[in-house]
Coordinates of C-alpha atoms in Angstrom, one line a residue:
M607 CA 7.4 -10.7 9.2
A608 CA 5.0 -9.0 10.4
K609 CA 4.3 -6.4 13.3
N610 CA 1.1 -4.7 15.2
P611 CA 0.2 -2.2 13.0
M612 CA -1.5 0.1 16.2
E613 CA 1.9 -0.3 17.7
T614 CA 4.2 0.3 14.4
E615 CA 2.2 3.8 14.8
E616 CA 2.3 4.5 18.1
T617 CA 5.8 4.2 18.0
N618 CA 6.8 6.1 14.6
R619 CA 4.5 8.9 16.5
L620 CA 6.6 9.2 19.2
T621 CA 9.2 8.8 17.8
Q622 CA 8.6 12.2 15.6
V623 CA 7.1 14.3 18.0
E624 CA 10.3 13.9 19.9
E625 CA 12.6 14.6 16.9
E626 CA 10.6 17.4 15.0
E627 CA 8.7 19.1 17.5
D628 CA 10.5 22.1 18.0
D629 CA 11.5 22.2 14.4
D630 CA 7.4 22.0 13.3
D631 CA 6.3 24.8 15.5
D632 CA 8.8 27.1 14.2
F633 CA 8.0 26.7 11.7
K634 CA 4.1 26.3 11.6
E635 CA 4.4 30.2 13.6
A636 CA 6.8 31.3 10.6
W637 CA 4.2 30.3 8.0
T638 CA 1.0 31.8 10.2
E639 CA 2.6 35.0 10.6
D640 CA 3.4 35.0 6.3
E641 CA 0.0 34.4 6.1
N642 CA -1.2 37.1 8.2
E643 CA 0.7 39.9 6.7
D644 CA 0.5 38.3 2.8
G645 CA -3.1 37.0 3.0
D646 CA -4.9 40.2 2.6
E647 CA -2.5 42.0 0.4
N648 CA -2.5 38.6 -1.7
D649 CA -6.5 37.5 -2.3
E650 CA -7.4 39.7 -4.6
D651 CA -4.7 38.8 -7.3
L652 CA -5.6 35.1 -6.2
E653 CA -9.0 34.3 -9.3
F654 CA -8.9 30.7 -9.0
L655 CA -10.8 28.9 -6.2
C656 CA -9.7 25.1 -5.5
L657 CA -11.6 22.1 -6.3
F658 CA -12.0 20.7 -2.9
C659 CA -10.9 23.2 -0.3
D660 CA -11.0 27.5 0.4
S661 CA -7.3 28.3 -1.2
K662 CA -7.0 30.3 -4.0
Y663 CA -4.3 30.8 -6.2
G664 CA -3.0 32.9 -9.3
S665 CA -2.7 30.3 -12.0
C666 CA -4.6 27.2 -12.9
D667 CA -0.6 25.3 -13.1
A668 CA -0.6 25.9 -9.3
L669 CA -4.3 25.1 -8.3
F670 CA -3.9 21.8 -10.1
D671 CA -0.6 20.7 -8.3
H672 CA -2.1 21.5 -5.3
C673 CA -5.0 19.7 -5.9
C674 CA -2.8 16.5 -6.9
L675 CA -0.8 17.1 -3.9
A676 CA -3.5 17.6 -1.8
H677 CA -6.3 16.5 -2.6
S678 CA -5.4 13.1 -4.8
F679 CA -6.9 14.6 -8.0
D680 CA -4.3 14.9 -11.0
F681 CA -6.4 17.0 -13.2
N682 CA -3.9 16.8 -16.1
G683 CA -3.0 13.0 -15.7
I684 CA -7.3 12.4 -15.3
R685 CA -7.9 14.8 -19.0
K686 CA -4.6 13.3 -20.6
E687 CA -5.9 9.6 -19.4
L688 CA -9.7 9.9 -20.7
G689 CA -8.8 11.5 -23.7
L690 CA -11.2 14.9 -22.8
D691 CA -11.4 17.8 -25.1
F692 CA -12.3 21.1 -24.0
Y693 CA -15.9 20.1 -23.3
G694 CA -14.9 16.4 -21.5
S695 CA -12.5 18.9 -18.8
F696 CA -15.3 22.1 -18.4
K697 CA -17.3 19.1 -17.2
L698 CA -15.1 17.4 -15.0
I699 CA -14.6 20.3 -13.4
N700 CA -18.2 21.4 -13.1
Y701 CA -18.6 17.4 -11.9
V702 CA -16.1 17.5 -9.1
R703 CA -17.2 20.9 -7.6
S704 CA -21.3 19.5 -7.4
Q705 CA -19.6 16.4 -5.6
V706 CA -17.6 18.4 -3.6
A707 CA -20.7 21.0 -2.6
D708 CA -22.8 17.6 -1.9
N709 CA -19.9 16.3 0.8
R710 CA -19.7 13.5 -2.1
C711 CA -16.6 12.2 -3.2
W712 CA -15.8 12.5 -6.6
S713 CA -14.5 9.0 -7.5
C714 CA -16.1 6.8 -5.5
G715 CA -19.1 8.3 -5.1
V716 CA -19.2 7.6 -0.9
H717 CA -21.4 10.6 1.1
C718 CA -19.3 11.9 4.0
Q719 CA -21.2 13.7 6.8
S720 CA -19.3 16.6 6.9
K721 CA -16.8 18.5 5.0
Q722 CA -13.4 17.8 7.0
D723 CA -14.8 14.2 6.7
L724 CA -14.4 14.3 2.8
Q725 CA -11.3 16.3 3.0
S726 CA -9.9 12.8 5.2
H727 CA -12.1 10.7 3.1
L728 CA -10.0 12.0 -0.6
H729 CA -8.6 9.3 -2.6
Q730 CA -6.7 8.5 -5.8
P731 CA -9.6 7.2 -8.0
V732 CA -9.8 3.1 -8.2
D733 CA -10.8 3.4 -12.3
T734 CA -10.9 7.1 -13.6
K735 CA -13.1 4.9 -16.7
D736 CA -15.9 5.0 -14.0
V737 CA -15.9 9.2 -14.0
R738 CA -16.1 9.4 -18.2
L739 CA -19.8 7.8 -18.2
L740 CA -20.9 10.3 -15.5
L741 CA -19.0 13.3 -17.8
V742 CA -22.1 12.3 -20.7
H743 CA -24.7 13.9 -18.9
D744 CA -24.6 17.6 -20.4
K745 CA -26.2 19.1 -17.6
Y746 CA -22.1 19.9 -16.1
L747 CA -21.5 22.0 -19.1
N748 CA -23.1 24.8 -17.2
P749 CA -21.3 25.7 -14.3
F750 CA -21.9 24.8 -11.5
M751 CA -20.1 27.8 -9.7
Q752 CA -21.1 31.2 -10.9
E753 CA -18.2 32.8 -12.4
D754 CA -16.4 30.9 -12.2
S755 CA -12.6 31.7 -14.0
L756 CA -10.9 27.6 -14.0
L757 CA -13.6 27.1 -16.7
Y758 CA -12.3 29.6 -19.1
S759 CA -8.8 29.0 -18.4
F760 CA -7.4 25.5 -17.6
G761 CA -6.6 25.4 -21.2
G762 CA -3.7 27.1 -22.4
D763 CA -1.5 27.0 -25.2
E764 CA -2.9 23.3 -26.0
E765 CA -0.7 23.0 -29.0
D766 CA 2.3 23.2 -26.6
E767 CA 3.3 19.5 -25.8
D768 CA 4.0 20.7 -21.7
A769 CA 0.5 22.9 -21.8
C770 CA 0.0 20.4 -18.7
N771 CA 3.4 19.7 -17.0
T772 CA 4.6 23.4 -16.4
S773 CA 6.3 24.0 -13.6
F774 CA 5.7 24.0 -9.7
D775 CA 5.3 27.8 -7.7
K776 CA 7.5 26.8 -5.1
E777 CA 5.8 28.4 -2.5
E778 CA 2.7 26.6 -3.4
I779 CA 4.7 23.1 -2.6
V780 CA 6.2 24.2 0.5
K781 CA 2.9 25.3 1.7
D782 CA 1.9 21.5 1.4
F783 CA 4.5 19.6 2.5
G784 CA 6.2 21.9 5.0
N785 CA 10.1 21.3 4.6
V786 CA 12.6 23.3 2.8
C787 CA 14.5 23.0 -0.2
I788 CA 18.4 22.2 -0.2
D789 CA 21.3 24.6 -1.1
D790 CA 24.2 22.1 -1.2
D791 CA 25.1 22.1 -4.9
D792 CA 26.4 18.8 -4.5
T793 CA 23.3 17.4 -2.9
V794 CA 21.1 18.9 -5.3
E795 CA 23.2 17.2 -8.3
D796 CA 23.1 13.8 -7.0
I797 CA 19.3 13.9 -5.8
E798 CA 18.3 15.7 -9.1
L799 CA 20.1 12.5 -11.0
N800 CA 18.8 10.2 -8.9
A801 CA 15.3 11.6 -10.0
E802 CA 16.1 12.0 -13.4
T803 CA 17.5 8.0 -13.4
Y804 CA 13.9 7.3 -11.3
N805 CA 11.5 9.2 -14.1
K806 CA 13.4 6.8 -17.0
D807 CA 13.0 3.3 -15.1
R808 CA 9.3 4.4 -14.1
K809 CA 8.3 5.4 -17.8
T810 CA 9.8 2.1 -18.9
D811 CA 8.0 0.1 -16.3
M812 CA 4.8 1.5 -16.9
A813 CA 4.7 0.9 -20.3
G814 CA 4.2 -2.8 -19.1
S815 CA 2.5 -2.9 -15.7
N816 CA -0.6 -4.8 -17.6
G817 CA -3.4 -2.3 -17.4
H818 CA -3.0 -3.0 -13.4
L819 CA -4.4 0.7 -11.6
S820 CA -2.0 2.3 -9.3
L821 CA -4.3 2.9 -6.6
A822 CA -2.2 5.7 -5.1
C823 CA 0.7 6.7 -8.1
S824 CA 3.0 3.8 -6.2
S825 CA 6.5 3.9 -7.7
K826 CA 7.5 1.2 -10.0
G827 CA 11.2 2.0 -10.0
I828 CA 14.1 1.5 -8.2
T829 CA 16.8 4.1 -6.9
D830 CA 19.9 5.8 -5.1
T831 CA 17.3 3.6 -1.7
G832 CA 16.2 0.2 -3.7
L833 CA 11.9 1.4 -2.8
D834 CA 9.0 3.3 -4.5
Y835 CA 9.4 6.8 -3.8
G836 CA 5.5 7.3 -4.4
Q837 CA 3.5 10.4 -5.6
S838 CA 5.5 13.1 -4.4
V839 CA 9.0 11.8 -7.4
N840 CA 5.5 10.9 -9.4
S841 CA 4.7 14.6 -9.5
L842 CA 8.4 15.5 -10.5
E843 CA 8.0 13.4 -13.7
S844 CA 5.4 16.2 -15.4
H845 CA 7.4 19.0 -13.9
P846 CA 11.2 18.3 -16.0
K847 CA 12.3 21.9 -16.8
D848 CA 12.3 23.3 -13.0
K849 CA 15.1 21.7 -11.6
G850 CA 14.8 24.0 -8.3
S851 CA 11.3 21.5 -7.9
R852 CA 13.0 18.9 -8.5
V853 CA 15.7 18.6 -6.0
Y854 CA 13.2 20.1 -4.1
F855 CA 11.1 17.3 -3.8
A856 CA 13.8 14.8 -4.1
D857 CA 14.6 16.2 -1.1
V858 CA 11.7 15.9 0.8
V859 CA 10.5 12.4 -0.1
K860 CA 14.0 11.3 0.3
K861 CA 14.0 12.3 4.1
D862 CA 10.6 11.6 4.2
I863 CA 11.7 7.4 3.3
K864 CA 14.6 7.8 5.3
R865 CA 12.7 8.5 8.5
V866 CA 10.3 5.6 7.8
N867 CA 12.7 3.6 7.0
D868 CA 14.7 4.2 10.6
S869 CA 11.8 4.1 12.2
Y870 CA 10.5 1.2 10.7
F871 CA 13.7 -0.7 11.1
G872 CA 14.3 0.7 14.6
S873 CA 11.2 -1.1 15.4
Y874 CA 12.5 -4.6 14.7
S875 CA 15.2 -4.1 17.6
A876 CA 12.9 -4.7 20.3
F877 CA 13.7 -8.8 21.3
G878 CA 9.4 -9.0 21.9
I879 CA 8.5 -9.0 17.8
H880 CA 11.4 -11.6 17.4
R881 CA 9.9 -14.0 19.9
D882 CA 6.9 -14.1 18.7
M883 CA 8.0 -14.8 15.0
I884 CA 10.0 -17.4 16.1
S885 CA 7.3 -18.5 18.6
D886 CA 5.2 -18.8 15.3
K887 CA 5.5 -22.8 15.1
I888 CA 3.5 -22.6 11.5
R889 CA 6.1 -19.9 10.7
T890 CA 9.4 -21.3 11.9
D891 CA 8.7 -24.9 11.0
A892 CA 8.1 -24.1 7.7
Y893 CA 11.5 -22.5 6.6
Q894 CA 13.0 -25.2 8.8
Q895 CA 11.6 -28.0 7.1
A896 CA 12.7 -26.1 3.4
L897 CA 16.0 -25.6 4.2
L898 CA 17.1 -28.8 6.5
K899 CA 14.7 -31.2 4.6
N900 CA 15.8 -30.2 0.8
P901 CA 20.2 -31.7 0.7
S902 CA 20.5 -31.4 -2.7
L903 CA 19.1 -27.7 -2.8
L904 CA 21.6 -26.3 0.0
N905 CA 24.0 -28.6 0.5
G906 CA 28.1 -26.5 -0.5
A907 CA 25.4 -24.0 -1.3
V908 CA 26.0 -19.9 -1.3
V909 CA 22.8 -18.2 0.5
M910 CA 21.2 -15.0 1.2
D911 CA 19.1 -14.4 3.8
V912 CA 17.2 -10.7 3.2
G913 CA 16.8 -9.7 6.7
C914 CA 17.7 -11.6 8.7
G915 CA 16.6 -10.6 12.2
T916 CA 17.9 -12.8 14.9
G917 CA 19.6 -14.6 12.4
I918 CA 17.3 -17.8 12.9
L919 CA 16.8 -18.6 8.8
S920 CA 20.4 -17.8 8.3
L921 CA 21.2 -20.3 11.4
F922 CA 19.3 -23.2 9.4
A923 CA 21.3 -22.5 6.2
A924 CA 24.6 -23.6 8.1
Q925 CA 22.9 -26.3 9.5
A926 CA 21.8 -27.2 6.3
G927 CA 25.6 -27.6 4.7
A928 CA 25.5 -24.5 3.0
S929 CA 29.3 -23.3 2.2
R930 CA 28.3 -19.1 2.6
V931 CA 25.5 -17.4 4.3
I932 CA 25.5 -13.8 3.9
S933 CA 22.7 -12.6 6.3
I934 CA 21.8 -9.0 5.1
E935 CA 19.6 -6.8 8.1
A936 CA 19.2 -3.6 8.3
S937 CA 18.8 -3.0 12.0
E938 CA 22.2 -1.8 13.2
K939 CA 21.2 -3.5 17.0
M940 CA 19.8 -6.4 15.2
A941 CA 22.5 -7.0 13.0
T942 CA 24.7 -6.7 15.9
V943 CA 22.6 -9.3 17.9
A944 CA 22.8 -12.0 14.5
T945 CA 26.6 -12.0 14.7
Q946 CA 26.5 -12.7 18.4
I947 CA 24.5 -15.5 17.8
A948 CA 26.1 -16.9 15.3
K949 CA 29.6 -16.2 16.7
D950 CA 27.9 -17.9 19.8
N951 CA 26.9 -21.3 17.9
G952 CA 29.9 -21.6 16.1
L953 CA 28.5 -20.4 13.0
L954 CA 30.3 -16.9 12.0
R955 CA 32.7 -17.1 9.5
S956 CA 35.9 -15.3 10.4
K957 CA 38.1 -12.6 7.5
T958 CA 40.2 -15.1 7.2
D959 CA 38.2 -18.1 6.4
G960 CA 37.9 -19.7 3.2
E961 CA 34.9 -21.3 1.3
G962 CA 33.3 -23.3 4.1
N963 CA 31.8 -26.9 3.4
K964 CA 29.9 -28.9 6.5
N965 CA 33.2 -29.2 8.1
C966 CA 34.0 -25.8 8.6
P967 CA 30.5 -24.1 10.7
G968 CA 32.0 -21.0 10.0
V969 CA 30.2 -19.4 7.2
I970 CA 27.8 -16.8 8.2
E971 CA 28.7 -12.8 8.3
V972 CA 25.9 -10.1 8.6
V973 CA 26.1 -7.3 7.4
H974 CA 24.5 -4.4 8.5
T975 CA 22.8 -2.9 5.3
M976 CA 19.5 -2.2 3.8
V977 CA 19.7 -4.9 0.8
E978 CA 19.9 -2.3 -1.9
N979 CA 22.8 -0.9 -0.3
L980 CA 24.4 -4.2 0.1
D981 CA 27.4 -3.5 -2.7
K982 CA 28.9 -0.6 -0.4
S983 CA 29.6 -3.0 2.1
I984 CA 31.0 -6.4 0.8
Q985 CA 31.7 -7.1 -2.6
I986 CA 29.5 -10.1 -3.5
Q987 CA 30.2 -11.4 -7.7
P988 CA 26.5 -10.7 -9.3
H989 CA 24.1 -13.0 -9.9
G990 CA 26.7 -15.1 -7.3
V991 CA 23.9 -16.4 -5.2
D992 CA 22.4 -19.9 -5.3
V993 CA 19.7 -19.9 -3.1
L994 CA 17.8 -16.6 -2.2
V995 CA 16.0 -17.1 1.5
S996 CA 13.5 -14.1 2.9
E997 CA 10.7 -14.0 5.4
W998 CA 9.2 -10.9 3.8
M999 CA 5.4 -11.1 4.4
G1000 CA 3.6 -8.8 6.7
Y1001 CA -0.1 -8.3 7.2
C1002 CA -2.1 -9.5 4.2
L1003 CA 0.8 -10.1 2.4
L1004 CA 2.6 -7.0 0.9
Y1005 CA 2.0 -4.7 4.2
E1006 CA 5.7 -3.2 5.0
S1007 CA 6.9 -3.4 1.3
M1008 CA 9.4 -5.6 2.0
L1009 CA 9.1 -7.6 -1.4
S1010 CA 10.5 -5.1 -3.4
S1011 CA 13.8 -5.4 -2.0
V1012 CA 13.4 -9.4 -2.2
L1013 CA 13.0 -8.9 -6.1
F1014 CA 15.7 -6.0 -6.0
A1015 CA 18.2 -9.2 -4.6
R1016 CA 16.8 -11.2 -6.7
D1017 CA 17.6 -9.6 -9.2
R1018 CA 21.1 -8.9 -8.9
W1019 CA 22.2 -11.5 -7.2
L1020 CA 20.8 -14.8 -7.2
K1021 CA 21.6 -16.9 -10.0
P1022 CA 20.2 -18.1 -13.5
G1023 CA 18.1 -20.9 -12.5
G1024 CA 18.8 -20.6 -8.8
A1025 CA 16.2 -20.5 -6.0
I1026 CA 14.5 -18.3 -4.3
L1027 CA 12.6 -19.4 -0.7
P1028 CA 9.7 -19.3 -0.8
D1029 CA 9.1 -19.5 -4.3
T1030 CA 5.3 -18.6 -4.6
A1031 CA 2.6 -16.7 -2.4
T1032 CA -1.2 -16.8 -3.2
I1033 CA -3.5 -14.4 -1.7
F1034 CA -7.2 -15.7 -0.7
V1035 CA -10.8 -13.7 0.2
A1036 CA -13.8 -15.0 1.3
G1037 CA -16.8 -13.5 2.8
F1038 CA -17.8 -13.5 7.1
G1039 CA -20.6 -13.5 9.4
K1040 CA -21.7 -12.1 12.4
G1041 CA -19.5 -14.1 14.3
G1042 CA -16.4 -12.8 12.0
T1043 CA -18.1 -9.5 14.0
S1044 CA -17.9 -8.4 17.6
L1045 CA -21.9 -8.0 18.2
P1046 CA -22.6 -11.5 19.3
F1047 CA -20.4 -10.3 22.1
W1048 CA -22.4 -6.9 22.5
E1049 CA -25.7 -8.3 21.9
N1050 CA -25.2 -10.3 25.6
V1051 CA -22.7 -8.9 28.3
Y1052 CA -23.6 -10.6 31.9
G1053 CA -27.2 -11.0 30.3
F1054 CA -27.9 -7.3 29.4
N1055 CA -28.6 -6.1 25.8
M1056 CA -25.8 -3.5 24.4
S1057 CA -26.0 -4.4 20.7
S1058 CA -26.4 -0.3 19.7
I1059 CA -22.3 -0.1 20.7
G1060 CA -22.0 -3.5 18.9
K1061 CA -23.9 -1.3 15.9
E1062 CA -21.1 1.5 15.6
V1063 CA -18.2 -0.8 16.0
V1064 CA -19.5 -2.6 12.7
Q1065 CA -20.1 0.6 11.0
D1066 CA -16.0 1.8 12.4
A1067 CA -14.8 -1.3 10.8
A1068 CA -15.8 -0.5 7.4
K1069 CA -13.6 2.8 7.7
F1070 CA -10.5 1.1 8.8
P1071 CA -8.9 -2.8 8.1
L1072 CA -8.3 -5.3 11.0
V1073 CA -5.8 -7.6 11.8
E1074 CA -7.5 -10.3 13.9
V1075 CA -8.2 -13.9 13.7
I1076 CA -11.2 -15.5 11.6
N1077 CA -12.9 -19.0 12.8
H1078 CA -13.7 -20.8 9.2
H1079 CA -17.0 -21.3 11.1
D1080 CA -17.7 -17.9 10.8
L1081 CA -17.2 -18.1 6.9
V1082 CA -20.0 -17.7 4.9
T1083 CA -19.0 -18.5 1.4
N1084 CA -16.5 -20.2 -0.3
A1085 CA -13.0 -19.1 -0.5
A1086 CA -11.2 -18.0 -3.9
V1087 CA -7.8 -16.8 -5.1
L1088 CA -7.5 -12.6 -5.7
Q1089 CA -4.1 -13.2 -7.0
S1090 CA -0.6 -15.5 -6.9
F1091 CA 2.7 -14.7 -7.7
D1092 CA 5.4 -16.7 -8.8
L1093 CA 8.5 -14.9 -7.0
A1094 CA 11.0 -16.7 -9.5
T1095 CA 9.6 -14.4 -12.4
M1096 CA 7.7 -11.9 -11.5
K1097 CA 8.4 -7.6 -12.2
P1098 CA 8.9 -5.3 -9.7
E1099 CA 5.7 -3.6 -10.6
E1100 CA 3.6 -6.7 -10.1
V1101 CA 3.6 -5.8 -6.7
D1102 CA 0.6 -3.7 -7.3
F1103 CA -2.6 -5.3 -8.6
T1104 CA -6.2 -5.0 -9.4
A1105 CA -7.7 -9.0 -9.6
T1106 CA -11.7 -10.0 -9.0
A1107 CA -13.1 -13.2 -7.6
E1108 CA -16.6 -14.0 -7.2
L1109 CA -17.3 -15.5 -4.2
E1110 CA -20.8 -18.2 -3.9
A1111 CA -23.0 -18.4 -0.6
K1112 CA -22.2 -22.1 0.9
F1113 CA -24.0 -23.5 4.0
D1114 CA -24.0 -26.6 6.0
N1115 CA -27.3 -26.9 5.9
L1116 CA -30.1 -28.1 3.8
D1117 CA -32.8 -25.4 4.6
H1118 CA -31.4 -22.9 2.2
K1119 CA -32.3 -20.4 4.6
A1120 CA -30.4 -16.2 3.6
T1121 CA -27.3 -15.0 6.4
S1122 CA -25.9 -12.2 6.0
C1123 CA -22.0 -11.3 4.5
Y1124 CA -20.6 -8.2 6.6
G1125 CA -17.1 -8.0 4.8
V1126 CA -14.1 -10.0 3.4
V1127 CA -11.4 -11.5 4.9
L1128 CA -8.1 -12.1 3.6
W1129 CA -4.8 -14.1 4.1
F1130 CA -2.2 -16.4 2.1
D1131 CA -0.6 -19.0 1.4
T1132 CA 3.8 -19.2 0.9
G1133 CA 4.7 -22.6 -1.3
F1134 CA 8.4 -23.8 -1.0
T1135 CA 7.6 -26.0 -4.1
N1136 CA 9.2 -28.5 -5.8
R1137 CA 10.0 -26.6 -8.3
F1138 CA 13.2 -26.2 -5.7
C1139 CA 12.8 -27.7 -2.5
K1140 CA 12.4 -31.4 -4.4
E1141 CA 12.6 -33.8 -1.6
M1142 CA 10.5 -31.8 0.6
P1143 CA 7.6 -28.9 -0.8
T1144 CA 6.2 -27.6 2.1
V1145 CA 3.4 -24.4 2.4
L1146 CA 3.3 -22.2 4.8
S1147 CA -0.9 -21.2 5.4
T1148 CA -2.5 -18.4 7.1
S1149 CA -5.9 -19.7 6.7
P1150 CA -8.4 -19.3 8.8
Y1151 CA -8.8 -23.2 8.6
T1152 CA -5.4 -23.6 9.2
P1153 CA -3.6 -23.3 13.5
K1154 CA -3.7 -19.5 13.9
T1155 CA -0.3 -18.1 12.8
H1156 CA 1.3 -14.4 13.9
W1157 CA 0.0 -12.7 10.9
S1158 CA -4.0 -13.5 11.8
Q1159 CA -6.4 -12.8 8.7
T1160 CA -6.7 -9.1 7.3
I1161 CA -10.3 -8.1 7.4
L1162 CA -12.3 -5.6 4.9
T1163 CA -16.1 -4.8 6.7
F1164 CA -18.6 -3.7 3.8
W1165 CA -20.3 -0.1 4.5
E1166 CA -23.7 -2.4 5.2
P1167 CA -24.0 -6.8 5.4
I1168 CA -25.3 -8.3 2.5
S1169 CA -27.8 -10.7 2.7
V1170 CA -26.3 -14.0 0.8
A1171 CA -28.6 -17.8 0.4
S1172 CA -27.9 -20.5 -1.9
R1173 CA -29.5 -20.7 -5.5
E1174 CA -32.7 -22.6 -4.9
F1175 CA -33.5 -19.2 -2.4
A1176 CA -37.1 -18.3 -3.7
A1177 CA -36.8 -14.2 -3.5
E1178 CA -38.8 -11.5 -4.2
E1179 CA -38.4 -10.2 -7.4
S1180 CA -39.9 -6.8 -6.1
A1181 CA -36.7 -6.4 -3.6
D1182 CA -33.6 -4.7 -3.5
V1183 CA -30.8 -7.3 -4.0
G1184 CA -29.0 -8.4 -1.0
T1185 CA -31.4 -7.4 1.4
G1186 CA -33.5 -10.5 3.8
A1187 CA -36.4 -10.7 0.8
C1188 CA -33.8 -11.3 -2.1
P1189 CA -30.5 -12.4 -0.5
A1190 CA -27.3 -12.5 -3.1
S1191 CA -26.4 -15.8 -4.8
K1192 CA -23.3 -14.4 -5.7
I1193 CA -20.7 -11.4 -4.5
L1194 CA -18.8 -10.5 -7.5
L1195 CA -15.4 -8.7 -6.0
R1196 CA -12.9 -6.5 -7.5
I1197 CA -10.1 -5.9 -4.9
S1198 CA -6.8 -3.4 -6.0
I1199 CA -3.7 -3.1 -3.5
A1200 CA -0.8 -1.1 -4.2
R1201 CA 2.0 0.4 -2.1
A1202 CA 0.9 3.7 -0.3
T1203 CA 2.3 7.0 -0.8
Q1204 CA 3.3 6.6 2.7
H1205 CA 6.4 4.3 2.7
R1206 CA 5.8 0.6 3.8
C1207 CA 2.0 0.8 3.5
I1208 CA -0.7 -0.4 1.7
D1209 CA -4.1 0.9 -0.2
I1210 CA -6.8 -1.2 -0.8
S1211 CA -10.1 -0.4 -2.8
L1212 CA -13.1 -2.7 -2.6
E1213 CA -15.6 -2.8 -5.7
T1214 CA -18.7 -4.7 -4.7
A1215 CA -21.9 -6.3 -5.7
G1216 CA -24.2 -8.2 -5.5
V1217 CA -26.3 -11.1 -8.2
C1218 CA -29.2 -12.7 -7.2
T1219 CA -31.1 -15.8 -9.2
D1220 CA -32.8 -14.6 -11.1
G1221 CA -29.8 -12.0 -12.6
R1222 CA -30.6 -8.6 -11.1
K1223 CA -27.3 -6.9 -10.3
R1224 CA -26.9 -4.2 -7.4
S1225 CA -23.2 -2.8 -6.6
W1226 CA -22.7 -1.2 -3.7
P1227 CA -19.9 2.4 -3.3
A1228 CA -16.5 1.4 -3.1
Q1229 CA -14.1 1.7 0.1
I1230 CA -10.9 2.6 0.2
F1231 CA -9.0 0.8 3.2
N1232 CA -5.2 2.2 3.8
L1233 CA -3.1 -0.1 6.3
T1234 CA -0.4 1.3 8.3

């Protein structure tokens, strides 16, 4: 289930502009007035300068809260994770200031063209352990900025366990998030309770996260909405004593998630996307085969369809002999449409019907709700579902974050040993060459050389993930498995992961020439295995080697192309690895994919290294991509 991210973004933008333009203008004017009135008068009292911008604060705590919220830099969290003492923390501050002054990212080392570009680039660290190595240098014991009062004030009372967990400055919170705190006492209690429940769940989940680093402080728990709250609520956890701040943050995040969900489900009200999905023969045939060709699984079964859309999978399940099909759809319009379609085909379950069977076709009941709120709409016996089916996959498999909802339904309603369809998912990665870029097009435009445009397009592509179709002839390395999921047993927190892969140059000829690898392409397969589909297992593949699907593939372009060749290539010892004179025989990748702070989006980090035939290795700066 995927839709064009550019169309989604435009739809969301237009919707938000219409709904929020007036309120935003008033709000900005109010803040401008406050800043003009108070700025001069209070500036002399604000002695702590932000590490990344020109903002000043009256306390270290307020400054670090601002850095965490506005610049993705959690000083106290990094200090605790690395076990930094006073001197290590002292070095960290000087190191960050030195990198910012050079317009360089403190985390991944990427050099930006301007301070504004750096502000846009800043992100959560991929691996803070790499920062520890940089702090070995004693030069960072020398203050980078003269009269930097932060260097002598950040420690506070180190004997107090909560020294790094003081309450938020509410005015700074409002400045960063642009929202207002609710005043209704009942709502305050409800949201505060949900926030506390979220924190308890998250701590438990984090303890079993297998060391996977979340790129964006992605949440691991399930709350009132059943979905991840992201970085904003994560900040709540470290400030448990300030009730007003906790309530404020819960309100901000809850409203933001509701707005994104409304936009997300609303976008599926357009029939065009449903036609695209149903017309995707690879997709629809795989589900039809899994549901219709496995009678021992479906005959007489209670089936739950999460995110039913038009209800096509529910119709297949009913056709296969299911005794009851619970079709869940969060889009109000599509729930109505699915109900009408089931009725038009004589498959809608009447409220007076008992359990259906193959001779009683009225088995489908459509419920308009998010699956996390299903209990509020109908009563279903816990663990009373035989088969859970859903077409939840997005671009790069995990875009749209719908898998979390499917796992929620699995844990609550699927009976022990029940079937989940599909039951496996695998992400693959391979390197692509020049043919996978726009360069060939621009090199010959009606006989004219416009390659200067092509080069700029490729450079821009290194900043954003692309969703396009790659021809398998344009792959210049082998394909490797990046990550596999067992949907019947995986834990919800395992949706976020870090994995490594090794790619080797592949050549269809024997001349052993070098070629350029411009980036990597990701795709996925989902399996309906013989664990549940005993009569007819099948695979849904989005590979470049199979007919194209509406998911296409996800392309991550390198900062610069890496020359690759087989092991037989005679490399020059003095040349840099990855160049034409010394191509890499292997490309080593470390890729992290995590739910982003922007609800339903994902962050992808890409770390790349090349190894030549003599064992020399070269690494390139890490890249961060946001799929929105």
